[in-house]
PDB file of C-alpha atoms in Angstrom:
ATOM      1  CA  UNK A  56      84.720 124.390 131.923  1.00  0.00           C
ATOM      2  CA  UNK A  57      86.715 127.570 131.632  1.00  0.00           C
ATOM      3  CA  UNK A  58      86.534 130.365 134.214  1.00  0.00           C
ATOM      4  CA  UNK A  59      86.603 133.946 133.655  1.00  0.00           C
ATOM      5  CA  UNK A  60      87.700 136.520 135.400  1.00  0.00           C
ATOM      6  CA  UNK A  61      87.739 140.101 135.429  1.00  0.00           C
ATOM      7  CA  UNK A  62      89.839 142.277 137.354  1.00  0.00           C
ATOM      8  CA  UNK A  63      89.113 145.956 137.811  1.00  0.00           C
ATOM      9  CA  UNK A  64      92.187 148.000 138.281  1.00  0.00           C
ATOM     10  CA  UNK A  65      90.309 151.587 139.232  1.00  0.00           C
ATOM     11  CA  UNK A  66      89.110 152.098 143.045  1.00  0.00           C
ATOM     12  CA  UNK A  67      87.598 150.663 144.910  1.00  0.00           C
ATOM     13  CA  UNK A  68      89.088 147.263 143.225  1.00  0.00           C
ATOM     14  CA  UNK A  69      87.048 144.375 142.974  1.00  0.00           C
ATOM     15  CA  UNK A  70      87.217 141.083 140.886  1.00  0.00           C
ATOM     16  CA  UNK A  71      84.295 139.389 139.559  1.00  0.00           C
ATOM     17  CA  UNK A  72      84.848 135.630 137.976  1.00  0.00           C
ATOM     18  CA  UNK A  73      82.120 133.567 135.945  1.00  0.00           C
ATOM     19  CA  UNK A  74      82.168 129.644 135.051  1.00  0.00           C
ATOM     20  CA  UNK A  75      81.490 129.291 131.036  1.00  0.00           C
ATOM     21  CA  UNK A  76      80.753 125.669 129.776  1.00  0.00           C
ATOM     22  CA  UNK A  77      82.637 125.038 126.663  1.00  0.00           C
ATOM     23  CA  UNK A  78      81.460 121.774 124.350  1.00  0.00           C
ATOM     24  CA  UNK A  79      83.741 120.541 122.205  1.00  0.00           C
ATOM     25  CA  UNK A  80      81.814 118.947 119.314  1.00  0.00           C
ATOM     26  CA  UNK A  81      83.450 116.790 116.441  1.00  0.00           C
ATOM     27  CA  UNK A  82      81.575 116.595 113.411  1.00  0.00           C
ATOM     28  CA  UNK A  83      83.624 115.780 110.775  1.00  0.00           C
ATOM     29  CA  UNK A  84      83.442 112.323 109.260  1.00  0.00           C
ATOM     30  CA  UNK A  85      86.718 110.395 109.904  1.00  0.00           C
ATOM     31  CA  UNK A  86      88.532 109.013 106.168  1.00  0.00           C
ATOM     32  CA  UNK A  87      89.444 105.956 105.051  1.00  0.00           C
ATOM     33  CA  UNK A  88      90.537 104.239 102.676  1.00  0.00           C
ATOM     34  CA  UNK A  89      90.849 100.436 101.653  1.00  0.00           C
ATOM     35  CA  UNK A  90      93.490  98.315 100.180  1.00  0.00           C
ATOM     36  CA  UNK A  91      93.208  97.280  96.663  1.00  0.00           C
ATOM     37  CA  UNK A  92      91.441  94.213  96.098  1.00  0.00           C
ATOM     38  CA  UNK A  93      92.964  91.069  96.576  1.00  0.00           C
ATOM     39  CA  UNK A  94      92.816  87.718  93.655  1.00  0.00           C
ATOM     40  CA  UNK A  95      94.483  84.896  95.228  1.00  0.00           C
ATOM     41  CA  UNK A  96      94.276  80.795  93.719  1.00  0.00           C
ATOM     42  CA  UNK A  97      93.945  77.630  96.093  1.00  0.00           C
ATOM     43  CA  UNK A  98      97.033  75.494  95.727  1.00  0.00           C
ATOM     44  CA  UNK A  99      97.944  73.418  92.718  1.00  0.00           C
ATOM     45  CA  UNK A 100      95.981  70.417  94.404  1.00  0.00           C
ATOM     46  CA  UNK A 101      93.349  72.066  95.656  1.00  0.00           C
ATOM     47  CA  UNK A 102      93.922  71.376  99.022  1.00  0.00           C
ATOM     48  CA  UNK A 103      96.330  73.468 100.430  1.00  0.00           C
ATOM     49  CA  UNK A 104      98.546  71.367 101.539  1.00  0.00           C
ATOM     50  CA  UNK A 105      96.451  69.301 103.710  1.00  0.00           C
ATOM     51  CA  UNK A 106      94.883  66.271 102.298  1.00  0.00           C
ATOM     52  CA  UNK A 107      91.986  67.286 102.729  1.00  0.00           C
ATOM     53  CA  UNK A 108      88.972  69.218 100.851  1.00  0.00           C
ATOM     54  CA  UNK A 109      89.214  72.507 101.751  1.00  0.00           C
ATOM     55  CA  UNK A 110      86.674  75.167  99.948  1.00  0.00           C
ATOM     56  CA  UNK A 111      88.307  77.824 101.317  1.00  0.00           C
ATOM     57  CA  UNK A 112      91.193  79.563 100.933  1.00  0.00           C
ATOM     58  CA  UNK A 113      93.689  82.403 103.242  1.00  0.00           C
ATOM     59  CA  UNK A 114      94.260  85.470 102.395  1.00  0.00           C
ATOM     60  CA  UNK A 115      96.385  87.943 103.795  1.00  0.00           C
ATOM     61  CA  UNK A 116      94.594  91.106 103.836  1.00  0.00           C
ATOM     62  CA  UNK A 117      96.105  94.872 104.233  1.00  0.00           C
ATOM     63  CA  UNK A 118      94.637  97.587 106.538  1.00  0.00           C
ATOM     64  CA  UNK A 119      92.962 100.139 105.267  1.00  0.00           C
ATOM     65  CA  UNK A 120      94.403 103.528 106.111  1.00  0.00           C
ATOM     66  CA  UNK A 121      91.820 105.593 108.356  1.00  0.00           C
ATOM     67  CA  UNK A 122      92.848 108.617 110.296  1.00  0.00           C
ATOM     68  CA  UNK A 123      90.418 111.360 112.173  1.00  0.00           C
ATOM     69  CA  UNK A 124      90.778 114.724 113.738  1.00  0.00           C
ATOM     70  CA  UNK A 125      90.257 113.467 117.362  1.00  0.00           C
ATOM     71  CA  UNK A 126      91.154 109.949 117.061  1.00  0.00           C
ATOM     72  CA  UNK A 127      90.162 106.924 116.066  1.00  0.00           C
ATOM     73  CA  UNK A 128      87.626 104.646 118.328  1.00  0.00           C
ATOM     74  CA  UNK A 129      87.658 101.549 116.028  1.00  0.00           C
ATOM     75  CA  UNK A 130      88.000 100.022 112.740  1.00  0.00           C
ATOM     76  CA  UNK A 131      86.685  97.548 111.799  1.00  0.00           C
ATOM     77  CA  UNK A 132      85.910  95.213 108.579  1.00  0.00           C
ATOM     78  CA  UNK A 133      82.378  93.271 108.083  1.00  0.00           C
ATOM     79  CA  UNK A 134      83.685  90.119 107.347  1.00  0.00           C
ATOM     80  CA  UNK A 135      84.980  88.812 110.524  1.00  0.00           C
ATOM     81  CA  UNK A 136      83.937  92.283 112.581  1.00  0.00           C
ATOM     82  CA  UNK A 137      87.693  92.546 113.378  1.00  0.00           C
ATOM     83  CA  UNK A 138      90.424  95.081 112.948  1.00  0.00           C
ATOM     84  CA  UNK A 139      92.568  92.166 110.418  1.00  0.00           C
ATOM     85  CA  UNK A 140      90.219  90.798 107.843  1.00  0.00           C
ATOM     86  CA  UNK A 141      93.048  88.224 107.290  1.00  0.00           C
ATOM     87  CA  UNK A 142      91.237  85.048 107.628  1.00  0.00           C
ATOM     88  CA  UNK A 143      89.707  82.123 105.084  1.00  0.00           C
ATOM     89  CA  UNK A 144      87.768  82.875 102.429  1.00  0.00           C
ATOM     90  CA  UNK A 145      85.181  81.050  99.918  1.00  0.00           C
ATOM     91  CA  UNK A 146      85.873  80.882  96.220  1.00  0.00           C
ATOM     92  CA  UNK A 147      84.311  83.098  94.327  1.00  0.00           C
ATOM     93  CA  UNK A 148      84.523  86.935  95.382  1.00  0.00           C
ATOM     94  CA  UNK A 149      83.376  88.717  98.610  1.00  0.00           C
ATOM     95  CA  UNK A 150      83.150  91.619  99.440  1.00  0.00           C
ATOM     96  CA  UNK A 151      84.847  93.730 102.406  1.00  0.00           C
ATOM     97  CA  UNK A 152      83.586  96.566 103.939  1.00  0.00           C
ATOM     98  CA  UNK A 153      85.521  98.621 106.055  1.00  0.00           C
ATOM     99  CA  UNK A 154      84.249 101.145 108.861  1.00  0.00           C
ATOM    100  CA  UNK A 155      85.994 103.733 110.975  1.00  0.00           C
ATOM    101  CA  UNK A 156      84.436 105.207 113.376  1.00  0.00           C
ATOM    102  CA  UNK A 157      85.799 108.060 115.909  1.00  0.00           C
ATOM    103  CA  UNK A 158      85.268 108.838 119.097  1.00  0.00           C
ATOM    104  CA  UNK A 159      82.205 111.178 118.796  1.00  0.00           C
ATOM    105  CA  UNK A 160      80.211 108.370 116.505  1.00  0.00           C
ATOM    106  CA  UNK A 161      81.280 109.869 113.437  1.00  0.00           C
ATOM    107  CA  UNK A 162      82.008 107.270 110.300  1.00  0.00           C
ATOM    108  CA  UNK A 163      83.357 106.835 107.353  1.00  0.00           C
ATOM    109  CA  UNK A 164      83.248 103.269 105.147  1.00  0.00           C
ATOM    110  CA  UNK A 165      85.126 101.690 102.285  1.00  0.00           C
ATOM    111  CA  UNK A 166      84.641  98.680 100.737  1.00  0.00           C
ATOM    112  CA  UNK A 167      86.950  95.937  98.634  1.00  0.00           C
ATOM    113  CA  UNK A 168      86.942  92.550  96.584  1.00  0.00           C
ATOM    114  CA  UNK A 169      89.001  89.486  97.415  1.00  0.00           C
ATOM    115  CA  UNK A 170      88.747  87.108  94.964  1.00  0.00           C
ATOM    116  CA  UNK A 171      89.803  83.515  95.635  1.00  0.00           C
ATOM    117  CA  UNK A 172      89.861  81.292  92.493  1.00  0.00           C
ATOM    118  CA  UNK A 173      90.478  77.603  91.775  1.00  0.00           C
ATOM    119  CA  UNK A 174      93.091  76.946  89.550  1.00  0.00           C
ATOM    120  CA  UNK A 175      93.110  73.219  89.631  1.00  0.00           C
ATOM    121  CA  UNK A 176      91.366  71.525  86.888  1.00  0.00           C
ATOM    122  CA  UNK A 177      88.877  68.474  87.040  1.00  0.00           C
ATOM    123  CA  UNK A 178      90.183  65.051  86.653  1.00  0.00           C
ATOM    124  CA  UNK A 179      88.406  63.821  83.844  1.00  0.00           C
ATOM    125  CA  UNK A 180      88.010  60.071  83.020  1.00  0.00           C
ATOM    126  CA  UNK A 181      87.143  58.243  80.052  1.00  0.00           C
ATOM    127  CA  UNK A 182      84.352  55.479  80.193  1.00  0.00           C
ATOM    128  CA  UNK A 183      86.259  52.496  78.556  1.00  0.00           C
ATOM    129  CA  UNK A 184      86.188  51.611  74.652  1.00  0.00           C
ATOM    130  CA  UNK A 185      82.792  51.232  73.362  1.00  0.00           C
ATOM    131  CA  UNK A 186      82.441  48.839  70.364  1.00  0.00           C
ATOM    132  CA  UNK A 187      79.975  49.233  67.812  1.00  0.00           C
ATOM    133  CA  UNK A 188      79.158  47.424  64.575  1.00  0.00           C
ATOM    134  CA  UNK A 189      79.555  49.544  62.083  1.00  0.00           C
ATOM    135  CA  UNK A 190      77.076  52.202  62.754  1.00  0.00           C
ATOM    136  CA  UNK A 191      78.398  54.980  64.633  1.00  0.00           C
ATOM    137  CA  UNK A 192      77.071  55.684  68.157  1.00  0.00           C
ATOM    138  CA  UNK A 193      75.926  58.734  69.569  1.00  0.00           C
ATOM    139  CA  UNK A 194      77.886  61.080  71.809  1.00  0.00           C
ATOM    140  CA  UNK A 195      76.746  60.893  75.705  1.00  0.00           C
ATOM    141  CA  UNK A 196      74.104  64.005  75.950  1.00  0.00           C
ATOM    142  CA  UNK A 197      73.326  63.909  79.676  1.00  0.00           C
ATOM    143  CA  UNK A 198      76.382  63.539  82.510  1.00  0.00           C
ATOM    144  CA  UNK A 199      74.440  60.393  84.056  1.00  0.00           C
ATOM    145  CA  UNK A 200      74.271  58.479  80.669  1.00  0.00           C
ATOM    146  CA  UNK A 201      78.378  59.708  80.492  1.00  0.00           C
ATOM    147  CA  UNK A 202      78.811  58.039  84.507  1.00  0.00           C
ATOM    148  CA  UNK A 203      76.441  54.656  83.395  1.00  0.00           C
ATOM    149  CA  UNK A 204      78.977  53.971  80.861  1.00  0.00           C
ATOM    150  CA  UNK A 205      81.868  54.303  83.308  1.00  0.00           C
ATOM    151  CA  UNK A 206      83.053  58.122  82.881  1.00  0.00           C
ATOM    152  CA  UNK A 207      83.526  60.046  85.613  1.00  0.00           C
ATOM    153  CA  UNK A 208      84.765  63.509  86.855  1.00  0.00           C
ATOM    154  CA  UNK A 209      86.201  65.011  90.159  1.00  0.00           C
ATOM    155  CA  UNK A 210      87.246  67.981  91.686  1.00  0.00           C
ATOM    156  CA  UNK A 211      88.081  69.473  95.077  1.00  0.00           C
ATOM    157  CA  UNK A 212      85.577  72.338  94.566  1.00  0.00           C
ATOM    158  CA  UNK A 213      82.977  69.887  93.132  1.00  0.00           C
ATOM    159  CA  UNK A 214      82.108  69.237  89.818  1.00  0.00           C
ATOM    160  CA  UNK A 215      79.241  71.296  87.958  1.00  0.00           C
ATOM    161  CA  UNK A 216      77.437  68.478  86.540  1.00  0.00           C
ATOM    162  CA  UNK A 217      75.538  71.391  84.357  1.00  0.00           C
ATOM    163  CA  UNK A 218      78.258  72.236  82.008  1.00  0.00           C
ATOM    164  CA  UNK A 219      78.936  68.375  80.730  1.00  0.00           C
ATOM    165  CA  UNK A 220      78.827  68.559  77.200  1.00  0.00           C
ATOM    166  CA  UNK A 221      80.200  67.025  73.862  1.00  0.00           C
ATOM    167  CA  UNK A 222      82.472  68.968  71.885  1.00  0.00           C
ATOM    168  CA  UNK A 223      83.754  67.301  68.562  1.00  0.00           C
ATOM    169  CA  UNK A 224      84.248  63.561  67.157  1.00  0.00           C
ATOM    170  CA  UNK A 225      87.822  63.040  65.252  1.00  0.00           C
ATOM    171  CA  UNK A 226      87.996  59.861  63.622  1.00  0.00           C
ATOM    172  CA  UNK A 227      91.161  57.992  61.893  1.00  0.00           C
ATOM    173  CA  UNK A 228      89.116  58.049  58.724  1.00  0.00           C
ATOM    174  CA  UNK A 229      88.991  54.250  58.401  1.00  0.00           C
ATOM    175  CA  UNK A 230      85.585  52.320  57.171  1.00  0.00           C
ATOM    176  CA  UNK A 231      84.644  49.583  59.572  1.00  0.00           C
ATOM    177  CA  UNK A 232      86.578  49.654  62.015  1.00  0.00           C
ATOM    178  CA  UNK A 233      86.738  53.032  62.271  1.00  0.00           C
ATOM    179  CA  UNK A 234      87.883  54.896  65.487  1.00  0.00           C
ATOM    180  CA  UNK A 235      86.260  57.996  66.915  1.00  0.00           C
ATOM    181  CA  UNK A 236      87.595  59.588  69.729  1.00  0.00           C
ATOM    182  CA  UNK A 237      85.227  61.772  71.718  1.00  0.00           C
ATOM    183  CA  UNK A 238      85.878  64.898  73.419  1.00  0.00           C
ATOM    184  CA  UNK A 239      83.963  65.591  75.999  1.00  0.00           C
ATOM    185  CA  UNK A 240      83.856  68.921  78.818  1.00  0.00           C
ATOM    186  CA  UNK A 241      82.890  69.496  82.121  1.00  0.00           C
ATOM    187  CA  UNK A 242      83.486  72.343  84.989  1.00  0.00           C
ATOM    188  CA  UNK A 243      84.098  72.740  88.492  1.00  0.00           C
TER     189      UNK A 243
END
């Protein structure tokens, strides 16, 4: 509220005053601006360090930088609906979106990747020697024929049981016996 007055000088004097309601309005979008996306890998084991399965991983994560003309009321990140979107993640990527608002409801968003891969490979075991007579036998097709004979895969992330497949035969060239050694994939 400001008050004016006026003040007249000549005679007779007099001095007349009159409230005026001022509103302040803010409508200009705040900015902001996210951190660059984050990649980060589980530990070596998988596991982080704790024995145990874990299919998440931390990640540190920056602030975004956010600033308004009147000030700042919050910001705040989707993921956890906190100011630090420091916390565990899934592997795979998600995404983080950032939102400042000010104090008159104004906002502005921005949004990021983090990325948290596994880097530790499957442990891949053979099933044991299979002995034919002299006819070759074929390659396991299907990852539960590949486990009946006594193979078997594992990984702290899981195993994709979808991507088992042969790859190539090598043999030692020899004519009964003859040794082929399989090679075999799978993913987690």
């Amino acid at each position: 509220m400001v008050t004016w007055t006026i003040t007249d000088d000549c005679m007779p004097s007099g001095t007349m005053s009159c409230p005026q309601l001022v509103m302040i309005q803010d409508d200009i979008d705040p900015t902001i601006t996210c951190p660059a996306d984050v990649s980060v890998s589980n530990f070596v084991d998988g596991r982080r360090g704790t024995g145990n399965r874990i299919p998440t991983t931390w990640v540190d994560v920056a602030w975004p930088d956010a600033e308004d003309n009147c000030g700042l009321a919050s910001v705040l990140n989707d993921y956890n609906g906190s100011e630090d979107a420091s916390d565990s993640y899934p592997l795979g990527t998600t995404s983080v979106c950032w939102t400042a608002t000010d104090f008159s409801g104004n906002t502005d968003v921005c949004c990021m990747n983090i990325t948290a891969f596994d880097n530790s490979q499957p442990i891949f075991s053979c099933p044991d020697t299979l002995y034919a007579q002299c006819e070759e036998p074929f390659p396991y097709e299907l990852w539960t024929e590949y486990l009946l004979a006594g193979g078997n895969a594992s990984d702290e992330t899981g195993i994709d049981t979808s991507t088992f497949d042969w790859v190539s035969d090598s043999t030692d060239l020899q004519i009964c016996p003859e040794t082929i050694y399989r090679k075999y994939k799978i993913g987690d």
